[in-house]
JSON list of C-alpha atoms in Angstrom, two decimals:
[
{"chain": "A", "resi": 1, "resn": "MET", "atom": "CA", "xyz": [15.00, 5.29, 45.29]},
{"chain": "A", "resi": 2, "resn": "LYS", "atom": "CA", "xyz": [13.87, 5.82, 41.70]},
{"chain": "A", "resi": 3, "resn": "SER", "atom": "CA", "xyz": [11.20, 8.32, 40.48]},
{"chain": "A", "resi": 4, "resn": "ILE", "atom": "CA", "xyz": [9.36, 7.29, 37.28]},
{"chain": "A", "resi": 5, "resn": "TYR", "atom": "CA", "xyz": [6.84, 9.13, 35.32]},
{"chain": "A", "resi": 6, "resn": "VAL", "atom": "CA", "xyz": [4.51, 6.87, 32.99]},
{"chain": "A", "resi": 7, "resn": "LYS", "atom": "CA", "xyz": [2.95, 8.35, 29.86]},
{"chain": "A", "resi": 8, "resn": "GLY", "atom": "CA", "xyz": [1.47, 7.21, 26.59]},
{"chain": "A", "resi": 9, "resn": "GLU", "atom": "CA", "xyz": [-1.73, 7.07, 24.79]},
{"chain": "A", "resi": 10, "resn": "ASN", "atom": "CA", "xyz": [-3.29, 3.96, 26.28]},
{"chain": "A", "resi": 11, "resn": "PRO", "atom": "CA", "xyz": [-4.52, 4.72, 29.77]},
{"chain": "A", "resi": 12, "resn": "ASP", "atom": "CA", "xyz": [-4.83, 0.75, 30.51]},
{"chain": "A", "resi": 13, "resn": "LEU", "atom": "CA", "xyz": [-1.17, 0.23, 29.75]},
{"chain": "A", "resi": 14, "resn": "ILE", "atom": "CA", "xyz": [0.01, 3.13, 31.75]},
{"chain": "A", "resi": 15, "resn": "TRP", "atom": "CA", "xyz": [-2.00, 1.75, 34.89]},
{"chain": "A", "resi": 16, "resn": "LEU", "atom": "CA", "xyz": [-0.67, -1.64, 34.22]},
{"chain": "A", "resi": 17, "resn": "VAL", "atom": "CA", "xyz": [2.83, -0.44, 34.38]},
{"chain": "A", "resi": 18, "resn": "GLY", "atom": "CA", "xyz": [2.13, 1.44, 37.36]},
{"chain": "A", "resi": 19, "resn": "ALA", "atom": "CA", "xyz": [0.60, -1.25, 39.30]},
{"chain": "A", "resi": 20, "resn": "LEU", "atom": "CA", "xyz": [3.57, -3.53, 38.45]},
{"chain": "A", "resi": 21, "resn": "LEU", "atom": "CA", "xyz": [6.13, -0.98, 39.67]},
{"chain": "A", "resi": 22, "resn": "LYS", "atom": "CA", "xyz": [4.26, -0.41, 42.91]},
{"chain": "A", "resi": 23, "resn": "HIS", "atom": "CA", "xyz": [4.06, -4.32, 43.23]},
{"chain": "A", "resi": 24, "resn": "HIS", "atom": "CA", "xyz": [7.72, -4.80, 42.74]},
{"chain": "A", "resi": 25, "resn": "ASN", "atom": "CA", "xyz": [8.73, -1.76, 44.69]},
{"chain": "A", "resi": 26, "resn": "PRO", "atom": "CA", "xyz": [6.38, -0.04, 47.05]},
{"chain": "A", "resi": 27, "resn": "ASP", "atom": "CA", "xyz": [8.69, 2.60, 47.70]},
{"chain": "A", "resi": 28, "resn": "VAL", "atom": "CA", "xyz": [9.05, 3.90, 44.11]},
{"chain": "A", "resi": 29, "resn": "LEU", "atom": "CA", "xyz": [7.90, 7.43, 43.24]},
{"chain": "A", "resi": 30, "resn": "LEU", "atom": "CA", "xyz": [5.44, 7.04, 40.52]},
{"chain": "A", "resi": 31, "resn": "GLY", "atom": "CA", "xyz": [3.43, 9.53, 38.57]},
{"chain": "A", "resi": 32, "resn": "ASN", "atom": "CA", "xyz": [0.85, 9.64, 35.78]},
{"chain": "A", "resi": 33, "resn": "THR", "atom": "CA", "xyz": [-2.20, 11.34, 34.70]},
{"chain": "A", "resi": 34, "resn": "VAL", "atom": "CA", "xyz": [-4.55, 8.27, 34.58]},
{"chain": "A", "resi": 35, "resn": "THR", "atom": "CA", "xyz": [-7.42, 7.71, 37.02]},
{"chain": "A", "resi": 36, "resn": "THR", "atom": "CA", "xyz": [-8.92, 4.36, 37.73]},
{"chain": "A", "resi": 37, "resn": "GLN", "atom": "CA", "xyz": [-12.14, 5.74, 36.23]},
{"chain": "A", "resi": 38, "resn": "GLN", "atom": "CA", "xyz": [-10.57, 5.44, 32.59]},
{"chain": "A", "resi": 39, "resn": "LEU", "atom": "CA", "xyz": [-9.55, 1.68, 33.02]},
{"chain": "A", "resi": 40, "resn": "SER", "atom": "CA", "xyz": [-11.36, -0.90, 30.82]},
{"chain": "A", "resi": 41, "resn": "PHE", "atom": "CA", "xyz": [-12.90, -4.02, 32.27]},
{"chain": "A", "resi": 42, "resn": "GLY", "atom": "CA", "xyz": [-10.19, -6.03, 30.42]},
{"chain": "A", "resi": 43, "resn": "ALA", "atom": "CA", "xyz": [-7.24, -4.25, 32.18]},
{"chain": "A", "resi": 44, "resn": "LYS", "atom": "CA", "xyz": [-9.08, -4.52, 35.45]},
{"chain": "A", "resi": 45, "resn": "GLU", "atom": "CA", "xyz": [-9.75, -8.30, 34.93]},
{"chain": "A", "resi": 46, "resn": "ALA", "atom": "CA", "xyz": [-6.10, -8.82, 34.31]},
{"chain": "A", "resi": 47, "resn": "LEU", "atom": "CA", "xyz": [-4.93, -6.97, 37.21]},
{"chain": "A", "resi": 48, "resn": "SER", "atom": "CA", "xyz": [-7.24, -9.15, 39.34]},
{"chain": "A", "resi": 49, "resn": "GLU", "atom": "CA", "xyz": [-5.97, -12.38, 37.96]},
{"chain": "A", "resi": 50, "resn": "PHE", "atom": "CA", "xyz": [-2.60, -11.33, 38.44]},
{"chain": "A", "resi": 51, "resn": "GLY", "atom": "CA", "xyz": [-3.30, -10.51, 42.23]},
{"chain": "A", "resi": 52, "resn": "LEU", "atom": "CA", "xyz": [-2.58, -6.60, 41.55]},
{"chain": "A", "resi": 53, "resn": "SER", "atom": "CA", "xyz": [-6.21, -5.41, 42.02]},
{"chain": "A", "resi": 54, "resn": "ARG", "atom": "CA", "xyz": [-5.24, -3.84, 45.30]},
{"chain": "A", "resi": 55, "resn": "ASN", "atom": "CA", "xyz": [-2.95, -1.63, 43.45]},
{"chain": "A", "resi": 56, "resn": "LEU", "atom": "CA", "xyz": [-6.37, 0.12, 42.05]},
{"chain": "A", "resi": 57, "resn": "SER", "atom": "CA", "xyz": [-6.98, 1.58, 45.22]},
{"chain": "A", "resi": 58, "resn": "PHE", "atom": "CA", "xyz": [-4.05, 4.17, 45.40]},
{"chain": "A", "resi": 59, "resn": "SER", "atom": "CA", "xyz": [-2.92, 7.28, 43.60]},
{"chain": "A", "resi": 60, "resn": "HIS", "atom": "CA", "xyz": [0.00, 7.12, 41.16]},
{"chain": "A", "resi": 61, "resn": "ASN", "atom": "CA", "xyz": [0.82, 10.78, 41.33]},
{"chain": "A", "resi": 62, "resn": "ASP", "atom": "CA", "xyz": [3.80, 10.94, 43.95]},
{"chain": "A", "resi": 63, "resn": "VAL", "atom": "CA", "xyz": [5.85, 12.97, 41.39]},
{"chain": "A", "resi": 64, "resn": "ASN", "atom": "CA", "xyz": [5.66, 15.28, 38.58]},
{"chain": "A", "resi": 65, "resn": "GLU", "atom": "CA", "xyz": [7.04, 14.81, 35.31]},
{"chain": "A", "resi": 66, "resn": "GLU", "atom": "CA", "xyz": [9.72, 17.51, 35.33]},
{"chain": "A", "resi": 67, "resn": "GLU", "atom": "CA", "xyz": [10.82, 16.13, 39.12]},
{"chain": "A", "resi": 68, "resn": "CYS", "atom": "CA", "xyz": [11.33, 12.51, 38.13]},
{"chain": "A", "resi": 69, "resn": "ASP", "atom": "CA", "xyz": [14.45, 10.72, 37.30]},
{"chain": "A", "resi": 70, "resn": "ILE", "atom": "CA", "xyz": [12.89, 8.45, 34.42]},
{"chain": "A", "resi": 71, "resn": "ILE", "atom": "CA", "xyz": [10.27, 9.05, 31.87]},
{"chain": "A", "resi": 72, "resn": "LEU", "atom": "CA", "xyz": [8.68, 5.94, 30.69]},
{"chain": "A", "resi": 73, "resn": "HIS", "atom": "CA", "xyz": [6.94, 6.55, 27.34]},
{"chain": "A", "resi": 74, "resn": "LEU", "atom": "CA", "xyz": [4.62, 3.60, 26.20]},
{"chain": "A", "resi": 75, "resn": "THR", "atom": "CA", "xyz": [4.41, 3.72, 22.49]},
{"chain": "A", "resi": 76, "resn": "HIS", "atom": "CA", "xyz": [3.66, 1.59, 19.37]},
{"chain": "A", "resi": 77, "resn": "GLY", "atom": "CA", "xyz": [7.12, 2.17, 18.04]},
{"chain": "A", "resi": 78, "resn": "ARG", "atom": "CA", "xyz": [10.29, 0.30, 18.51]},
{"chain": "A", "resi": 79, "resn": "SER", "atom": "CA", "xyz": [11.66, 0.11, 22.14]},
{"chain": "A", "resi": 80, "resn": "SER", "atom": "CA", "xyz": [14.47, 2.67, 22.69]},
{"chain": "A", "resi": 81, "resn": "GLU", "atom": "CA", "xyz": [16.37, 4.78, 25.19]},
{"chain": "A", "resi": 82, "resn": "GLN", "atom": "CA", "xyz": [17.48, 8.54, 25.13]},
{"chain": "A", "resi": 83, "resn": "GLU", "atom": "CA", "xyz": [18.68, 11.28, 27.49]},
{"chain": "A", "resi": 84, "resn": "GLY", "atom": "CA", "xyz": [15.87, 13.74, 28.44]},
{"chain": "A", "resi": 85, "resn": "LYS", "atom": "CA", "xyz": [15.97, 17.15, 29.46]},
{"chain": "A", "resi": 86, "resn": "GLN", "atom": "CA", "xyz": [17.50, 18.00, 33.03]},
{"chain": "A", "resi": 87, "resn": "ARG", "atom": "CA", "xyz": [19.49, 14.72, 33.02]},
{"chain": "A", "resi": 88, "resn": "GLN", "atom": "CA", "xyz": [16.21, 12.75, 32.68]},
{"chain": "A", "resi": 89, "resn": "GLN", "atom": "CA", "xyz": [16.53, 9.42, 31.31]},
{"chain": "A", "resi": 90, "resn": "THR", "atom": "CA", "xyz": [13.65, 8.64, 28.80]},
{"chain": "A", "resi": 91, "resn": "LEU", "atom": "CA", "xyz": [12.56, 5.20, 27.86]},
{"chain": "A", "resi": 92, "resn": "PHE", "atom": "CA", "xyz": [10.37, 4.13, 25.01]},
{"chain": "A", "resi": 93, "resn": "TRP", "atom": "CA", "xyz": [8.49, 0.87, 25.64]},
{"chain": "A", "resi": 94, "resn": "GLN", "atom": "CA", "xyz": [6.67, -0.64, 22.55]},
{"chain": "A", "resi": 95, "resn": "LEU", "atom": "CA", "xyz": [3.67, -3.01, 23.38]},
{"chain": "A", "resi": 96, "resn": "ASP", "atom": "CA", "xyz": [0.90, -3.52, 20.86]},
{"chain": "A", "resi": 97, "resn": "LEU", "atom": "CA", "xyz": [-2.25, -5.11, 22.19]},
{"chain": "A", "resi": 98, "resn": "GLU", "atom": "CA", "xyz": [-3.13, -8.05, 19.95]},
{"chain": "A", "resi": 99, "resn": "ASP", "atom": "CA", "xyz": [-6.60, -8.25, 18.35]},
{"chain": "A", "resi": 100, "resn": "ALA", "atom": "CA", "xyz": [-8.37, -11.47, 19.00]},
{"chain": "A", "resi": 101, "resn": "ASP", "atom": "CA", "xyz": [-11.91, -12.85, 19.67]},
{"chain": "A", "resi": 102, "resn": "THR", "atom": "CA", "xyz": [-14.00, -11.70, 22.81]},
{"chain": "A", "resi": 103, "resn": "SER", "atom": "CA", "xyz": [-13.01, -14.83, 24.57]},
{"chain": "A", "resi": 104, "resn": "PHE", "atom": "CA", "xyz": [-9.23, -13.75, 24.95]},
{"chain": "A", "resi": 105, "resn": "ASN", "atom": "CA", "xyz": [-8.22, -10.89, 27.08]},
{"chain": "A", "resi": 106, "resn": "PRO", "atom": "CA", "xyz": [-5.08, -9.19, 25.46]},
{"chain": "A", "resi": 107, "resn": "TYR", "atom": "CA", "xyz": [-4.14, -7.57, 28.75]},
{"chain": "A", "resi": 108, "resn": "ARG", "atom": "CA", "xyz": [-3.07, -10.69, 30.19]},
{"chain": "A", "resi": 109, "resn": "LYS", "atom": "CA", "xyz": [-0.28, -11.11, 27.60]},
{"chain": "A", "resi": 110, "resn": "ALA", "atom": "CA", "xyz": [0.44, -7.40, 27.97]},
{"chain": "A", "resi": 111, "resn": "LEU", "atom": "CA", "xyz": [0.71, -7.56, 31.68]},
{"chain": "A", "resi": 112, "resn": "TYR", "atom": "CA", "xyz": [3.14, -10.60, 31.36]},
{"chain": "A", "resi": 113, "resn": "GLU", "atom": "CA", "xyz": [5.48, -8.87, 28.93]},
{"chain": "A", "resi": 114, "resn": "LEU", "atom": "CA", "xyz": [5.27, -5.57, 30.95]},
{"chain": "A", "resi": 115, "resn": "ASN", "atom": "CA", "xyz": [6.20, -7.49, 33.93]},
{"chain": "A", "resi": 116, "resn": "CYS", "atom": "CA", "xyz": [9.47, -8.60, 32.46]},
{"chain": "A", "resi": 117, "resn": "LYS", "atom": "CA", "xyz": [10.29, -5.00, 31.46]},
{"chain": "A", "resi": 118, "resn": "VAL", "atom": "CA", "xyz": [9.53, -3.69, 34.89]},
{"chain": "A", "resi": 119, "resn": "ARG", "atom": "CA", "xyz": [11.38, -6.28, 36.83]},
{"chain": "A", "resi": 120, "resn": "ASP", "atom": "CA", "xyz": [14.41, -5.31, 34.68]},
{"chain": "A", "resi": 121, "resn": "LEU", "atom": "CA", "xyz": [13.96, -1.59, 35.04]},
{"chain": "A", "resi": 122, "resn": "LEU", "atom": "CA", "xyz": [13.94, -2.03, 38.75]},
{"chain": "A", "resi": 123, "resn": "ALA", "atom": "CA", "xyz": [16.82, -4.44, 39.07]},
{"chain": "A", "resi": 124, "resn": "GLU", "atom": "CA", "xyz": [19.89, -3.02, 40.95]},
{"chain": "A", "resi": 125, "resn": "PRO", "atom": "CA", "xyz": [23.22, -3.71, 39.51]},
{"chain": "A", "resi": 126, "resn": "GLN", "atom": "CA", "xyz": [24.89, -6.60, 41.25]},
{"chain": "A", "resi": 127, "resn": "HIS", "atom": "CA", "xyz": [28.44, -6.88, 42.23]},
{"chain": "A", "resi": 128, "resn": "ILE", "atom": "CA", "xyz": [30.13, -9.83, 40.32]},
{"chain": "A", "resi": 129, "resn": "GLU", "atom": "CA", "xyz": [33.09, -11.56, 42.11]},
{"chain": "A", "resi": 130, "resn": "PRO", "atom": "CA", "xyz": [36.11, -11.98, 39.78]},
{"chain": "A", "resi": 131, "resn": "ILE", "atom": "CA", "xyz": [36.23, -15.32, 38.10]},
{"chain": "A", "resi": 132, "resn": "THR", "atom": "CA", "xyz": [38.70, -17.66, 39.50]},
{"chain": "A", "resi": 133, "resn": "PRO", "atom": "CA", "xyz": [40.78, -20.50, 37.77]},
{"chain": "A", "resi": 134, "resn": "MET", "atom": "CA", "xyz": [39.17, -22.96, 40.03]},
{"chain": "A", "resi": 135, "resn": "ALA", "atom": "CA", "xyz": [35.70, -21.90, 39.15]},
{"chain": "A", "resi": 136, "resn": "PHE", "atom": "CA", "xyz": [36.38, -21.82, 35.37]},
{"chain": "A", "resi": 137, "resn": "TYR", "atom": "CA", "xyz": [37.88, -25.34, 35.26]},
{"chain": "A", "resi": 138, "resn": "LYS", "atom": "CA", "xyz": [35.22, -26.68, 37.45]},
{"chain": "A", "resi": 139, "resn": "ALA", "atom": "CA", "xyz": [32.67, -25.20, 34.98]},
{"chain": "A", "resi": 140, "resn": "MET", "atom": "CA", "xyz": [34.53, -27.18, 32.17]},
{"chain": "A", "resi": 141, "resn": "SER", "atom": "CA", "xyz": [34.73, -30.54, 34.16]},
{"chain": "A", "resi": 142, "resn": "ASP", "atom": "CA", "xyz": [31.23, -31.51, 33.00]},
{"chain": "A", "resi": 143, "resn": "GLU", "atom": "CA", "xyz": [30.48, -32.59, 29.59]},
{"chain": "A", "resi": 144, "resn": "LEU", "atom": "CA", "xyz": [27.11, -30.73, 29.11]},
{"chain": "A", "resi": 145, "resn": "ARG", "atom": "CA", "xyz": [28.55, -27.29, 30.49]},
{"chain": "A", "resi": 146, "resn": "LEU", "atom": "CA", "xyz": [31.67, -27.61, 28.36]},
{"chain": "A", "resi": 147, "resn": "LYS", "atom": "CA", "xyz": [29.64, -28.40, 25.32]},
{"chain": "A", "resi": 148, "resn": "THR", "atom": "CA", "xyz": [27.34, -25.50, 26.31]},
{"chain": "A", "resi": 149, "resn": "LEU", "atom": "CA", "xyz": [30.28, -22.92, 26.46]},
{"chain": "A", "resi": 150, "resn": "LEU", "atom": "CA", "xyz": [31.65, -23.96, 23.08]},
{"chain": "A", "resi": 151, "resn": "LEU", "atom": "CA", "xyz": [28.40, -23.89, 21.52]},
{"chain": "A", "resi": 152, "resn": "ILE", "atom": "CA", "xyz": [27.81, -20.45, 22.94]},
{"chain": "A", "resi": 153, "resn": "LEU", "atom": "CA", "xyz": [31.37, -19.55, 21.83]},
{"chain": "A", "resi": 154, "resn": "GLN", "atom": "CA", "xyz": [30.68, -20.66, 18.22]},
{"chain": "A", "resi": 155, "resn": "GLU", "atom": "CA", "xyz": [27.17, -19.15, 18.12]},
{"chain": "A", "resi": 156, "resn": "GLN", "atom": "CA", "xyz": [27.66, -15.91, 20.03]},
{"chain": "A", "resi": 157, "resn": "GLU", "atom": "CA", "xyz": [24.68, -16.36, 22.14]},
{"chain": "A", "resi": 158, "resn": "LEU", "atom": "CA", "xyz": [22.02, -19.17, 22.56]},
{"chain": "A", "resi": 159, "resn": "CYS", "atom": "CA", "xyz": [18.62, -19.52, 24.44]},
{"chain": "A", "resi": 160, "resn": "VAL", "atom": "CA", "xyz": [17.77, -22.50, 26.47]},
{"chain": "A", "resi": 161, "resn": "CYS", "atom": "CA", "xyz": [15.61, -24.03, 23.93]},
{"chain": "A", "resi": 162, "resn": "GLU", "atom": "CA", "xyz": [18.41, -23.79, 21.45]},
{"chain": "A", "resi": 163, "resn": "LEU", "atom": "CA", "xyz": [20.62, -25.59, 23.68]},
{"chain": "A", "resi": 164, "resn": "MET", "atom": "CA", "xyz": [18.15, -28.30, 24.61]},
{"chain": "A", "resi": 165, "resn": "VAL", "atom": "CA", "xyz": [17.88, -29.14, 20.79]},
{"chain": "A", "resi": 166, "resn": "ALA", "atom": "CA", "xyz": [21.61, -28.89, 20.09]},
{"chain": "A", "resi": 167, "resn": "LEU", "atom": "CA", "xyz": [22.59, -30.90, 23.16]},
{"chain": "A", "resi": 168, "resn": "ASP", "atom": "CA", "xyz": [19.66, -33.37, 22.51]},
{"chain": "A", "resi": 169, "resn": "GLU", "atom": "CA", "xyz": [18.81, -32.73, 26.15]},
{"chain": "A", "resi": 170, "resn": "PRO", "atom": "CA", "xyz": [14.93, -32.98, 26.82]},
{"chain": "A", "resi": 171, "resn": "SER", "atom": "CA", "xyz": [15.12, -31.68, 30.35]},
{"chain": "A", "resi": 172, "resn": "GLN", "atom": "CA", "xyz": [14.71, -28.03, 30.27]},
{"chain": "A", "resi": 173, "resn": "PRO", "atom": "CA", "xyz": [15.24, -27.80, 34.11]},
{"chain": "A", "resi": 174, "resn": "LYS", "atom": "CA", "xyz": [18.66, -29.61, 33.65]},
{"chain": "A", "resi": 175, "resn": "VAL", "atom": "CA", "xyz": [19.96, -27.28, 31.03]},
{"chain": "A", "resi": 176, "resn": "SER", "atom": "CA", "xyz": [18.69, -24.19, 33.02]},
{"chain": "A", "resi": 177, "resn": "ARG", "atom": "CA", "xyz": [20.40, -25.41, 36.15]},
{"chain": "A", "resi": 178, "resn": "HIS", "atom": "CA", "xyz": [24.00, -25.75, 34.31]},
{"chain": "A", "resi": 179, "resn": "LEU", "atom": "CA", "xyz": [23.36, -22.25, 32.70]},
{"chain": "A", "resi": 180, "resn": "ALA", "atom": "CA", "xyz": [22.70, -20.68, 36.20]},
{"chain": "A", "resi": 181, "resn": "GLN", "atom": "CA", "xyz": [25.88, -22.43, 37.63]},
{"chain": "A", "resi": 182, "resn": "LEU", "atom": "CA", "xyz": [27.78, -20.80, 34.46]},
{"chain": "A", "resi": 183, "resn": "ARG", "atom": "CA", "xyz": [26.21, -17.37, 35.33]},
{"chain": "A", "resi": 184, "resn": "LYS", "atom": "CA", "xyz": [27.04, -17.55, 38.97]},
{"chain": "A", "resi": 185, "resn": "ALA", "atom": "CA", "xyz": [30.52, -18.48, 38.29]},
{"chain": "A", "resi": 186, "resn": "GLY", "atom": "CA", "xyz": [30.67, -15.16, 36.05]},
{"chain": "A", "resi": 187, "resn": "ILE", "atom": "CA", "xyz": [31.34, -16.95, 32.79]},
{"chain": "A", "resi": 188, "resn": "LEU", "atom": "CA", "xyz": [28.02, -16.32, 31.15]},
{"chain": "A", "resi": 189, "resn": "THR", "atom": "CA", "xyz": [25.84, -13.10, 30.81]},
{"chain": "A", "resi": 190, "resn": "ILE", "atom": "CA", "xyz": [22.31, -12.76, 29.71]},
{"chain": "A", "resi": 191, "resn": "ARG", "atom": "CA", "xyz": [20.53, -10.45, 27.25]},
{"chain": "A", "resi": 192, "resn": "LYS", "atom": "CA", "xyz": [16.64, -10.23, 27.63]},
{"chain": "A", "resi": 193, "resn": "GLN", "atom": "CA", "xyz": [14.57, -9.55, 24.54]},
{"chain": "A", "resi": 194, "resn": "SER", "atom": "CA", "xyz": [10.83, -9.64, 25.21]},
{"chain": "A", "resi": 195, "resn": "GLN", "atom": "CA", "xyz": [10.16, -13.19, 26.80]},
{"chain": "A", "resi": 196, "resn": "TRP", "atom": "CA", "xyz": [13.38, -14.64, 25.49]},
{"chain": "A", "resi": 197, "resn": "VAL", "atom": "CA", "xyz": [16.63, -14.92, 27.49]},
{"chain": "A", "resi": 198, "resn": "TYR", "atom": "CA", "xyz": [19.89, -15.34, 25.48]},
{"chain": "A", "resi": 199, "resn": "TYR", "atom": "CA", "xyz": [23.24, -16.49, 27.13]},
{"chain": "A", "resi": 200, "resn": "ALA", "atom": "CA", "xyz": [26.64, -15.21, 25.95]},
{"chain": "A", "resi": 201, "resn": "LEU", "atom": "CA", "xyz": [30.25, -15.46, 27.30]},
{"chain": "A", "resi": 202, "resn": "ASN", "atom": "CA", "xyz": [30.96, -12.68, 29.68]},
{"chain": "A", "resi": 203, "resn": "THR", "atom": "CA", "xyz": [33.00, -9.93, 28.02]},
{"chain": "A", "resi": 204, "resn": "GLU", "atom": "CA", "xyz": [35.04, -9.46, 31.17]},
{"chain": "A", "resi": 205, "resn": "LEU", "atom": "CA", "xyz": [36.18, -13.05, 31.07]},
{"chain": "A", "resi": 206, "resn": "PRO", "atom": "CA", "xyz": [40.16, -13.04, 31.28]},
{"chain": "A", "resi": 207, "resn": "GLY", "atom": "CA", "xyz": [42.03, -13.35, 28.00]},
{"chain": "A", "resi": 208, "resn": "TRP", "atom": "CA", "xyz": [43.56, -16.42, 28.97]},
{"chain": "A", "resi": 209, "resn": "MET", "atom": "CA", "xyz": [40.21, -18.13, 29.67]},
{"chain": "A", "resi": 210, "resn": "GLN", "atom": "CA", "xyz": [38.83, -16.94, 26.47]},
{"chain": "A", "resi": 211, "resn": "GLN", "atom": "CA", "xyz": [41.98, -18.39, 24.59]},
{"chain": "A", "resi": 212, "resn": "VAL", "atom": "CA", "xyz": [41.56, -21.69, 26.51]},
{"chain": "A", "resi": 213, "resn": "LEU", "atom": "CA", "xyz": [37.78, -22.11, 25.10]},
{"chain": "A", "resi": 214, "resn": "GLN", "atom": "CA", "xyz": [39.02, -21.12, 21.60]},
{"chain": "A", "resi": 215, "resn": "ARG", "atom": "CA", "xyz": [41.86, -23.28, 21.37]},
{"chain": "A", "resi": 216, "resn": "THR", "atom": "CA", "xyz": [39.72, -26.32, 22.60]},
{"chain": "A", "resi": 217, "resn": "LEU", "atom": "CA", "xyz": [37.08, -25.57, 19.84]},
{"chain": "A", "resi": 218, "resn": "LEU", "atom": "CA", "xyz": [39.83, -25.09, 17.21]},
{"chain": "A", "resi": 219, "resn": "GLY", "atom": "CA", "xyz": [41.77, -28.17, 18.37]},
{"chain": "A", "resi": 220, "resn": "GLU", "atom": "CA", "xyz": [38.73, -30.39, 18.82]},
{"chain": "A", "resi": 221, "resn": "PRO", "atom": "CA", "xyz": [36.00, -29.23, 16.45]},
{"chain": "A", "resi": 222, "resn": "ALA", "atom": "CA", "xyz": [34.16, -32.50, 16.40]},
{"chain": "A", "resi": 223, "resn": "ILE", "atom": "CA", "xyz": [33.50, -32.19, 20.16]},
{"chain": "A", "resi": 224, "resn": "ILE", "atom": "CA", "xyz": [30.33, -30.39, 19.12]},
{"chain": "A", "resi": 225, "resn": "GLU", "atom": "CA", "xyz": [29.79, -31.36, 15.53]},
{"chain": "A", "resi": 226, "resn": "GLN", "atom": "CA", "xyz": [26.62, -33.21, 16.04]},
{"chain": "A", "resi": 227, "resn": "GLU", "atom": "CA", "xyz": [25.22, -30.37, 18.16]},
{"chain": "A", "resi": 228, "resn": "LEU", "atom": "CA", "xyz": [25.96, -27.71, 15.53]},
{"chain": "A", "resi": 229, "resn": "ALA", "atom": "CA", "xyz": [24.28, -29.97, 13.08]},
{"chain": "A", "resi": 230, "resn": "ARG", "atom": "CA", "xyz": [21.10, -30.09, 15.14]},
{"chain": "A", "resi": 231, "resn": "LEU", "atom": "CA", "xyz": [21.14, -26.49, 15.58]},
{"chain": "A", "resi": 232, "resn": "ASP", "atom": "CA", "xyz": [21.41, -26.04, 11.83]},
{"chain": "A", "resi": 233, "resn": "LEU", "atom": "CA", "xyz": [18.38, -28.02, 11.37]},
{"chain": "A", "resi": 234, "resn": "MET", "atom": "CA", "xyz": [16.51, -25.48, 13.26]},
{"chain": "A", "resi": 235, "resn": "GLY", "atom": "CA", "xyz": [17.20, -22.79, 10.57]},
{"chain": "A", "resi": 236, "resn": "ASP", "atom": "CA", "xyz": [17.83, -19.13, 11.53]},
{"chain": "A", "resi": 237, "resn": "ARG", "atom": "CA", "xyz": [16.11, -16.87, 13.73]},
{"chain": "A", "resi": 238, "resn": "PRO", "atom": "CA", "xyz": [13.23, -16.08, 14.00]},
{"chain": "A", "resi": 239, "resn": "ALA", "atom": "CA", "xyz": [12.29, -19.45, 12.62]},
{"chain": "A", "resi": 240, "resn": "ARG", "atom": "CA", "xyz": [13.96, -21.18, 15.62]},
{"chain": "A", "resi": 241, "resn": "GLN", "atom": "CA", "xyz": [11.81, -19.19, 17.91]},
{"chain": "A", "resi": 242, "resn": "GLN", "atom": "CA", "xyz": [8.62, -20.32, 16.15]},
{"chain": "A", "resi": 243, "resn": "SER", "atom": "CA", "xyz": [9.67, -23.90, 16.05]},
{"chain": "A", "resi": 244, "resn": "CYS", "atom": "CA", "xyz": [11.23, -24.14, 19.54]},
{"chain": "A", "resi": 245, "resn": "CYS", "atom": "CA", "xyz": [10.91, -21.27, 21.79]},
{"chain": "A", "resi": 246, "resn": "ALA", "atom": "CA", "xyz": [7.17, -20.27, 21.30]}
]
């Protein structure tokens, strides 16, 4: 069981994180110095819309800062991680509330972004079965999956929308389904950055499997020539995100 102490300058964000932590894992030991009386109307409204208003009724003081496993510091700087005192892990999460007109509640977007971070934080490491030759060759038996692997090999990593454009495939569920199959087989891994999810080849992929993909791409580069041309038209990141992933 993890024990987490949340701190920062904005009491609203501290409480949003606490509510999400308790929502995803009621058994987590949580601590902070914020009371519900300090919450703004916008924060309470966002929690209510997400069905988390019940989390306003309990204390978030299960553990002291000195006793916790993780210190979570909400900042306006870049997200980072470092070792704290007494073997504590200290995480710095950046989250800037957007200035907007009064009709927009910035805590809605903040709650969504924090939810992604909290889920990653609480996720337990999963045991991945060794990749079998049967699963590897079965993955390449489909044209879309084969081209997906070769594109990712060429580009290092790609997100769903980039693959949709490159493959000229308008169905996002179809692309996501094939990516899920490749992840389940242990061939692909993911990297999350804010709301984006990027897919890359598993670094634990056996050498001979990597060589099969590399030799396929070197021997038949035309197989993804059109796909790479479509990808080039998207420009470089972050232009790709603005034109496709937003």
